[in-house]
């Protein structure tokens, strides 16, 4: 029985480097928006958990967890977003279905790269490991 995770990330970084001469003193910096998709597999695809994380400037402000079934906010902004997203049943249904549409669908493709989450042994190639009985 292997507990493994696969993750994907979408990273949007907006960098303000050059600025018009007149505003050069106050226009430089960066903000970073990340959305991370995680799939946790327990005993192959028998039990699957999907987690979607929203991160702004390295701070996770909201997440969706398929085990919970709704969004959770971790900052005032995140709580507001989560409340808004949770009020849309179609959105919750869409996210809940990601365990099949996204995780199970990509399991075979991703299995050579799955990362073991127990111990520190590193990546395990789950489907071909006879000790795991898969
Ligand atoms: C693992 O999943 C298979 C079916 O995919 C099931 O037959 C077996 O009982 C499961 N093993 C455990 C330890 O849950």
Coordinates of N, CA, C and O and ligand atoms in Angstrom, one line a residue:
X1 N 0.9 -1.2 0.0 CA 0.0 0.0 0.0 C 0.9 1.2 0.0 O 1.7 1.4 0.9
X2 N 0.8 2.0 -1.0 CA 1.6 3.2 -1.1 C 0.8 4.5 -1.0 O -0.3 4.6 -1.5
X3 N 1.4 5.4 -0.2 CA 0.7 6.7 -0.2 C 1.7 7.7 -0.9 O 2.8 7.9 -0.5
X4 N 1.2 8.2 -2.0 CA 2.1 9.0 -2.8 C 1.4 10.2 -3.2 O 0.1 10.4 -3.1
X5 N 2.1 11.2 -3.7 CA 1.5 12.4 -4.1 C 2.1 12.9 -5.5 O 3.2 12.7 -5.8
X6 N 1.2 13.5 -6.2 CA 1.7 14.1 -7.5 C 1.2 15.6 -7.4 O 0.1 15.9 -6.8
X7 N 2.0 16.4 -7.9 CA 1.6 17.9 -7.8 C 1.9 18.6 -9.1 O 2.8 18.2 -9.8
X8 N 1.1 19.6 -9.3 CA 1.3 20.4 -10.4 C 1.1 21.9 -9.9 O 0.5 22.1 -8.9
X9 N 1.7 22.8 -10.6 CA 1.6 24.2 -10.2 C 1.5 25.1 -11.4 O 2.1 24.9 -12.4
X10 N 0.7 26.1 -11.2 CA 0.6 27.2 -12.1 C 1.2 28.4 -11.4 O 0.7 28.7 -10.4
X11 N 2.2 29.0 -12.0 CA 2.8 30.1 -11.4 C 2.6 31.3 -12.3 O 3.0 31.3 -13.4
X12 N 2.1 32.4 -11.7 CA 2.0 33.6 -12.4 C 2.8 34.7 -11.7 O 2.5 35.0 -10.5
X13 N 3.8 35.1 -12.3 CA 4.6 36.2 -11.6 C 4.6 37.4 -12.5 O 4.7 37.4 -13.7
X14 N 4.4 38.5 -11.8 CA 4.3 39.8 -12.5 C 5.4 40.6 -12.0 O 5.5 40.9 -10.8
X15 N 6.3 41.0 -12.9 CA 7.5 41.7 -12.4 C 7.4 43.1 -13.0 O 7.2 43.3 -14.2
X16 N 7.6 44.1 -12.2 CA 7.7 45.4 -12.7 C 9.1 45.9 -12.6 O 9.7 46.1 -11.5
X17 N 9.8 45.9 -13.7 CA 11.2 46.2 -13.7 C 11.4 47.6 -14.2 O 11.8 48.5 -13.5
X18 N 11.2 47.8 -15.5 CA 11.4 49.1 -16.1 C 10.2 50.0 -15.7 O 9.1 49.5 -15.6
X19 N 10.4 51.2 -15.5 CA 9.4 52.1 -15.2 C 9.6 53.4 -16.0 O 10.8 53.7 -16.3
X20 N 8.6 54.1 -16.3 CA 8.8 55.3 -17.0 C 9.7 56.3 -16.1 O 9.5 56.2 -14.9
X21 N 10.5 57.0 -16.7 CA 11.5 57.9 -16.0 C 10.8 58.7 -14.8 O 11.3 58.7 -13.7
X22 N 9.6 59.2 -15.1 CA 9.0 60.0 -14.1 C 8.6 59.3 -12.8 O 8.6 59.9 -11.8
X23 N 8.3 58.0 -13.0 CA 7.8 57.2 -11.8 C 8.8 56.2 -11.3 O 8.5 55.4 -10.5
X24 N 10.1 56.4 -11.8 CA 11.1 55.4 -11.5 C 11.3 55.1 -10.0 O 11.6 54.0 -9.6
X25 N 11.1 56.1 -9.2 CA 11.3 55.9 -7.7 C 10.4 55.0 -7.0 O 10.8 54.3 -6.1
X26 N 9.1 54.9 -7.5 CA 8.2 54.1 -6.7 C 7.6 52.9 -7.5 O 6.7 52.3 -7.0
X27 N 8.2 52.5 -8.6 CA 7.7 51.4 -9.4 C 8.7 50.3 -9.6 O 9.3 50.3 -10.6
X28 N 8.9 49.5 -8.6 CA 9.7 48.3 -8.8 C 9.3 47.3 -7.7 O 9.1 47.6 -6.6
X29 N 9.3 46.0 -8.1 CA 8.8 45.0 -7.2 C 8.2 43.8 -7.9 O 8.3 43.7 -9.1
X30 N 7.7 42.9 -7.2 CA 7.1 41.7 -7.8 C 6.0 41.2 -6.9 O 6.0 41.4 -5.7
X31 N 5.0 40.7 -7.5 CA 4.0 39.9 -6.8 C 3.8 38.5 -7.5 O 4.0 38.4 -8.7
X32 N 3.6 37.5 -6.7 CA 3.5 36.2 -7.2 C 2.2 35.5 -6.8 O 1.9 35.5 -5.6
X33 N 1.6 34.9 -7.8 CA 0.3 34.1 -7.5 C 0.6 32.7 -7.9 O 1.0 32.5 -9.0
X34 N 0.3 31.8 -7.0 CA 0.5 30.4 -7.4 C -0.8 29.6 -7.1 O -1.5 29.9 -6.1
X35 N -1.1 28.6 -8.0 CA -2.1 27.7 -7.7 C -1.5 26.3 -7.8 O -0.8 26.0 -8.8
X36 N -1.6 25.5 -6.8 CA -0.9 24.2 -6.7 C -2.0 23.1 -6.7 O -2.9 23.2 -5.9
X37 N -1.8 22.1 -7.5 CA -2.7 21.0 -7.6 C -2.0 19.8 -7.0 O -0.9 19.5 -7.4
X38 N -2.6 19.1 -6.0 CA -2.0 17.9 -5.4 C -2.9 16.7 -5.5 O -4.1 16.9 -5.1
X39 N -2.4 15.6 -5.8 CA -3.2 14.3 -5.8 C -2.5 13.4 -4.9 O -1.3 13.1 -5.0
X40 N -3.2 12.9 -3.9 CA -2.7 11.9 -3.0 C -3.3 10.5 -3.3 O -4.6 10.4 -3.3
X41 N -2.5 9.5 -3.5 CA -3.0 8.2 -3.8 C -2.7 7.2 -2.7 O -1.6 7.1 -2.2
X42 N -3.7 6.5 -2.2 CA -3.5 5.5 -1.2 C -4.0 4.2 -1.8 O -5.1 4.1 -2.2
X43 N -3.1 3.2 -1.8 CA -3.3 1.9 -2.4 C -3.7 2.1 -3.9 O -4.9 1.8 -4.3
X44 N -2.8 2.7 -4.6 CA -3.1 3.0 -6.0 C -4.2 4.0 -6.1 O -4.1 5.1 -5.5
X45 N -5.2 3.7 -6.9 CA -6.2 4.7 -7.1 C -7.5 4.4 -6.3 O -8.6 4.9 -6.5
X46 N -7.3 3.5 -5.3 CA -8.5 3.1 -4.5 C -9.0 4.3 -3.7 O -10.2 4.5 -3.6
X47 N -8.1 5.0 -3.0 CA -8.5 6.2 -2.3 C -7.7 7.4 -2.7 O -6.4 7.3 -2.7
X48 N -8.3 8.4 -3.2 CA -7.6 9.5 -3.8 C -8.1 10.8 -3.1 O -9.3 11.0 -2.9
X49 N -7.2 11.7 -2.9 CA -7.5 13.0 -2.3 C -6.9 14.1 -3.2 O -5.8 14.0 -3.6
X50 N -7.7 15.1 -3.4 CA -7.3 16.2 -4.3 C -7.2 17.4 -3.5 O -8.2 17.8 -2.7
X51 N -6.1 18.2 -3.6 CA -6.0 19.4 -2.8 C -5.5 20.5 -3.8 O -4.6 20.3 -4.6
X52 N -6.2 21.6 -3.7 CA -5.9 22.8 -4.5 C -5.6 23.9 -3.6 O -6.3 24.3 -2.7
X53 N -4.4 24.5 -3.8 CA -3.9 25.5 -2.9 C -3.7 26.8 -3.6 O -3.2 26.9 -4.7
X54 N -4.2 27.9 -3.0 CA -4.0 29.2 -3.6 C -3.0 30.0 -2.7 O -3.1 30.1 -1.5
X55 N -1.9 30.5 -3.4 CA -0.8 31.1 -2.7 C -0.5 32.4 -3.3 O -0.4 32.6 -4.5
X56 N -0.4 33.4 -2.4 CA 0.0 34.8 -2.9 C 1.2 35.2 -2.1 O 1.2 35.3 -0.9
X57 N 2.2 35.6 -2.8 CA 3.5 36.0 -2.2 C 3.9 35.0 -1.1 O 4.2 35.4 0.0
X58 N 3.9 33.7 -1.5 CA 4.3 32.6 -0.6 C 3.4 32.3 0.6 O 3.7 31.5 1.4
X59 N 2.3 33.0 0.7 CA 1.3 32.8 1.8 C 0.1 32.0 1.2 O -0.5 32.5 0.3
X60 N -0.2 30.9 1.7 CA -1.3 30.1 1.3 C -2.6 30.8 1.9 O -2.7 30.9 3.1
X61 N -3.5 31.3 1.1 CA -4.6 32.0 1.6 C -5.9 31.3 1.5 O -6.9 31.6 2.2
X62 N -5.9 30.2 0.7 CA -7.1 29.4 0.6 C -6.8 28.0 0.0 O -5.8 27.9 -0.6
X63 N -7.7 27.1 0.3 CA -7.5 25.8 -0.3 C -8.8 25.1 -0.5 O -9.8 25.4 0.1
X64 N -8.8 24.1 -1.4 CA -9.9 23.2 -1.6 C -9.4 21.8 -1.3 O -8.3 21.4 -1.8
X65 N -10.1 21.0 -0.4 CA -9.7 19.7 -0.1 C -10.8 18.7 -0.4 O -11.9 18.9 0.2
X66 N -10.6 17.8 -1.3 CA -11.8 16.9 -1.6 C -12.3 16.1 -0.5 O -13.4 15.7 -0.4
X67 N -11.4 15.8 0.5 CA -11.8 15.1 1.7 C -12.8 15.9 2.6 O -13.6 15.4 3.3
X68 N -12.7 17.2 2.4 CA -13.6 18.1 3.2 C -14.8 18.5 2.3 O -15.9 18.6 2.8
X69 N -14.6 18.7 1.0 CA -15.7 19.0 0.1 C -16.0 20.5 -0.1 O -16.9 20.8 -0.8
X70 N -15.2 21.4 0.5 CA -15.4 22.8 0.3 C -14.1 23.6 0.4 O -13.1 23.0 0.9
X71 N -14.2 24.8 0.1 CA -13.0 25.7 0.2 C -12.8 26.2 1.7 O -13.8 26.3 2.4
X72 N -11.5 26.4 2.0 CA -11.2 27.0 3.3 C -10.3 28.2 3.1 O -9.4 28.2 2.3
X73 N -10.6 29.2 3.9 CA -9.7 30.4 3.8 C -8.9 30.6 5.0 O -9.3 30.3 6.1
X74 N -7.6 31.1 4.8 CA -6.7 31.2 5.9 C -6.3 32.7 6.2 O -5.5 32.9 7.2
X75 N -6.8 33.6 5.4 CA -6.5 35.0 5.7 C -7.9 35.7 5.5 O -8.8 35.1 5.0
X76 N -8.0 36.9 5.9 CA -9.3 37.6 5.7 C -9.7 37.6 4.2 O -10.9 37.3 3.9
X77 N -8.8 37.8 3.3 CA -9.1 37.8 1.9 C -9.5 36.4 1.5 O -10.4 36.1 0.8
X78 N -8.7 35.4 2.0 CA -9.0 34.0 1.6 C -10.3 33.5 2.1 O -11.0 32.8 1.5
X79 N -10.7 34.0 3.3 CA -12.0 33.6 3.9 C -13.1 34.2 3.0 O -14.1 33.5 2.8
X80 N -12.9 35.4 2.5 CA -13.9 36.0 1.7 C -14.1 35.2 0.4 O -15.2 34.9 -0.1
X81 N -12.9 34.9 -0.2 CA -12.9 34.1 -1.4 C -13.6 32.7 -1.2 O -14.4 32.3 -2.0
X82 N -13.2 32.1 -0.1 CA -13.7 30.7 0.1 C -15.3 30.8 0.3 O -16.0 30.0 -0.2
X83 N -15.7 31.8 1.0 CA -17.2 32.0 1.2 C -17.9 32.2 -0.1 O -18.9 31.6 -0.4
X84 N -17.3 33.0 -1.0 CA -17.9 33.2 -2.3 C -17.9 31.9 -3.1 O -18.9 31.6 -3.7
X85 N -16.7 31.2 -3.2 CA -16.6 30.0 -4.0 C -17.6 28.9 -3.4 O -18.1 28.2 -4.2
X86 N -17.7 28.9 -2.1 CA -18.5 27.8 -1.5 C -20.0 28.0 -1.8 O -20.8 27.1 -1.6
X87 N -20.4 29.3 -2.1 CA -21.8 29.5 -2.4 C -22.2 29.1 -3.8 O -23.3 29.3 -4.2
X88 N -21.3 28.5 -4.5 CA -21.5 28.1 -5.9 C -21.5 26.6 -6.0 O -20.4 26.0 -6.1
X89 N -22.6 25.9 -5.9 CA -22.7 24.4 -5.9 C -22.0 23.8 -7.1 O -21.3 22.8 -7.0
X90 N -22.1 24.5 -8.3 CA -21.5 23.9 -9.5 C -20.0 23.9 -9.4 O -19.3 23.0 -9.8
X91 N -19.4 25.0 -8.7 CA -18.0 25.0 -8.6 C -17.5 23.9 -7.6 O -16.5 23.3 -7.9
X92 N -18.3 23.7 -6.5 CA -17.9 22.6 -5.6 C -18.0 21.3 -6.2 O -17.1 20.4 -6.0
X93 N -19.0 21.1 -7.0 CA -19.2 19.8 -7.7 C -18.0 19.6 -8.7 O -17.4 18.5 -8.8
X94 N -17.6 20.6 -9.4 CA -16.5 20.5 -10.4 C -15.2 20.2 -9.7 O -14.5 19.3 -10.1
X95 N -15.0 20.8 -8.5 CA -13.7 20.6 -7.8 C -13.7 19.2 -7.2 O -12.7 18.5 -7.2
X96 N -14.9 18.8 -6.7 CA -15.0 17.4 -6.1 C -14.7 16.3 -7.1 O -14.1 15.3 -6.8
X97 N -15.1 16.6 -8.4 CA -14.9 15.6 -9.4 C -13.5 15.5 -9.9 O -13.1 14.6 -10.7
X98 N -12.6 16.4 -9.4 CA -11.2 16.4 -9.9 C -10.5 15.1 -9.4 O -9.5 14.8 -10.0
X99 N -10.9 14.5 -8.4 CA -10.3 13.2 -7.9 C -10.3 12.2 -9.1 O -9.4 11.5 -9.2
X100 N -11.4 12.2 -9.9 CA -11.5 11.3 -11.0 C -10.9 12.0 -12.3 O -10.1 11.4 -12.9
X101 N -11.4 13.2 -12.6 CA -11.1 13.8 -13.8 C -9.6 14.1 -13.9 O -8.9 14.0 -15.0
X102 N -9.0 14.6 -12.8 CA -7.6 15.0 -12.8 C -6.7 13.9 -12.2 O -5.7 13.5 -12.9
X103 N -6.9 13.5 -11.0 CA -6.0 12.6 -10.3 C -6.0 11.2 -10.9 O -5.0 10.7 -11.4
X104 N -7.2 10.5 -10.9 CA -7.2 9.1 -11.4 C -6.9 9.1 -12.9 O -6.2 8.2 -13.3
X105 N -7.3 10.1 -13.6 CA -7.1 10.1 -15.0 C -5.6 10.2 -15.3 O -5.1 9.6 -16.3
X106 N -4.8 10.8 -14.5 CA -3.4 11.0 -14.7 C -2.5 10.0 -13.9 O -1.3 10.1 -14.0
X107 N -3.1 9.1 -13.2 CA -2.3 8.2 -12.4 C -1.3 7.4 -13.1 O -0.1 7.3 -12.8
X108 N -1.7 6.7 -14.2 CA -0.8 5.9 -15.0 C 0.3 6.7 -15.6 O 1.5 6.3 -15.5
X109 N 0.0 7.9 -16.0 CA 0.9 8.8 -16.6 C 1.9 9.2 -15.6 O 3.1 9.3 -15.8
X110 N 1.5 9.5 -14.4 CA 2.3 10.1 -13.4 C 3.0 9.1 -12.5 O 4.0 9.4 -11.8
X111 N 2.6 7.8 -12.5 CA 3.1 6.9 -11.5 C 4.6 6.7 -11.5 O 5.1 6.5 -10.4
X112 N 5.3 6.8 -12.7 CA 6.8 6.7 -12.5 C 7.4 7.8 -11.7 O 8.5 7.7 -11.3
X113 N 6.7 8.9 -11.6 CA 7.2 10.1 -10.9 C 6.6 10.4 -9.5 O 6.9 11.3 -8.9
X114 N 5.8 9.4 -9.1 CA 5.1 9.7 -7.8 C 6.2 9.7 -6.7 O 7.1 9.0 -6.7
X115 N 5.9 10.5 -5.7 CA 6.8 10.7 -4.6 C 6.2 10.1 -3.3 O 5.1 10.3 -3.0
X116 N 7.0 9.2 -2.7 CA 6.5 8.5 -1.5 C 6.5 9.5 -0.4 O 7.3 10.4 -0.3
X117 N 5.4 9.4 0.5 CA 5.3 10.4 1.5 C 5.6 9.8 2.9 O 5.4 10.4 3.9
X118 N 5.9 8.5 2.9 CA 6.2 7.8 4.2 C 7.7 7.6 4.3 O 8.3 7.1 3.3
X119 N 8.4 8.0 5.3 CA 9.8 7.8 5.5 C 10.5 8.7 4.5 O 10.0 9.6 3.9
X120 N 11.8 8.5 4.4 CA 12.6 9.5 3.7 C 13.3 8.7 2.5 O 14.4 9.1 2.1
X121 N 12.6 7.7 2.0 CA 13.3 6.9 1.0 C 13.2 7.5 -0.4 O 13.8 7.0 -1.3
X122 N 12.5 8.6 -0.5 CA 12.5 9.2 -1.8 C 11.4 8.6 -2.7 O 10.5 8.0 -2.2
X123 N 11.5 8.8 -4.0 CA 10.4 8.4 -4.9 C 10.3 6.9 -5.0 O 11.3 6.2 -5.0
X124 N 9.1 6.4 -5.1 CA 8.9 5.0 -5.3 C 8.1 4.8 -6.5 O 7.2 5.6 -6.8
X125 N 8.5 3.7 -7.3 CA 7.7 3.5 -8.5 C 6.6 2.5 -8.1 O 6.8 1.3 -8.2
X126 N 5.5 3.0 -7.7 CA 4.5 2.2 -7.1 C 4.0 1.0 -7.9 O 4.0 -0.1 -7.4
X127 N 3.5 1.2 -9.1 CA 2.9 0.0 -9.8 C 3.8 -1.2 -10.0 O 3.3 -2.3 -10.1
X128 N 5.1 -1.0 -10.1 CA 6.0 -2.1 -10.4 C 6.7 -2.7 -9.2 O 7.5 -3.5 -9.3
X129 N 6.4 -2.1 -8.0 CA 7.0 -2.6 -6.8 C 6.3 -3.8 -6.2 O 5.2 -3.5 -5.6
X130 N 6.8 -5.0 -6.3 CA 6.0 -6.2 -5.8 C 5.7 -6.1 -4.3 O 4.7 -6.6 -3.8
X131 N 6.6 -5.4 -3.6 CA 6.4 -5.4 -2.1 C 5.2 -4.6 -1.7 O 4.6 -4.8 -0.7
X132 N 4.7 -3.8 -2.6 CA 3.5 -3.0 -2.4 C 2.3 -3.7 -2.8 O 1.2 -3.3 -2.4
X133 N 2.4 -4.8 -3.4 CA 1.3 -5.7 -3.8 C 0.3 -5.0 -4.7 O -0.9 -5.2 -4.6
X134 N 0.8 -4.1 -5.6 CA -0.1 -3.4 -6.5 C -0.3 -4.3 -7.8 O 0.7 -4.8 -8.3
Ligands
LIG1 C1 -6.2 -2.1 -2.3 O1 -7.1 -2.0 -3.3 C2 -7.6 -3.2 -3.9 C3 -8.5 -2.9 -5.1 O2 -8.0 -1.9 -5.8 C4 -8.4 -4.0 -2.8 O3 -8.8 -5.2 -3.4 C5 -7.5 -4.2 -1.6 O4 -8.2 -4.8 -0.6 C6 -6.9 -2.9 -1.1 N1 -6.0 -3.1 -0.1 C7 -6.0 -2.5 1.1 C8 -5.0 -2.9 2.1 O5 -6.9 -1.7 1.4

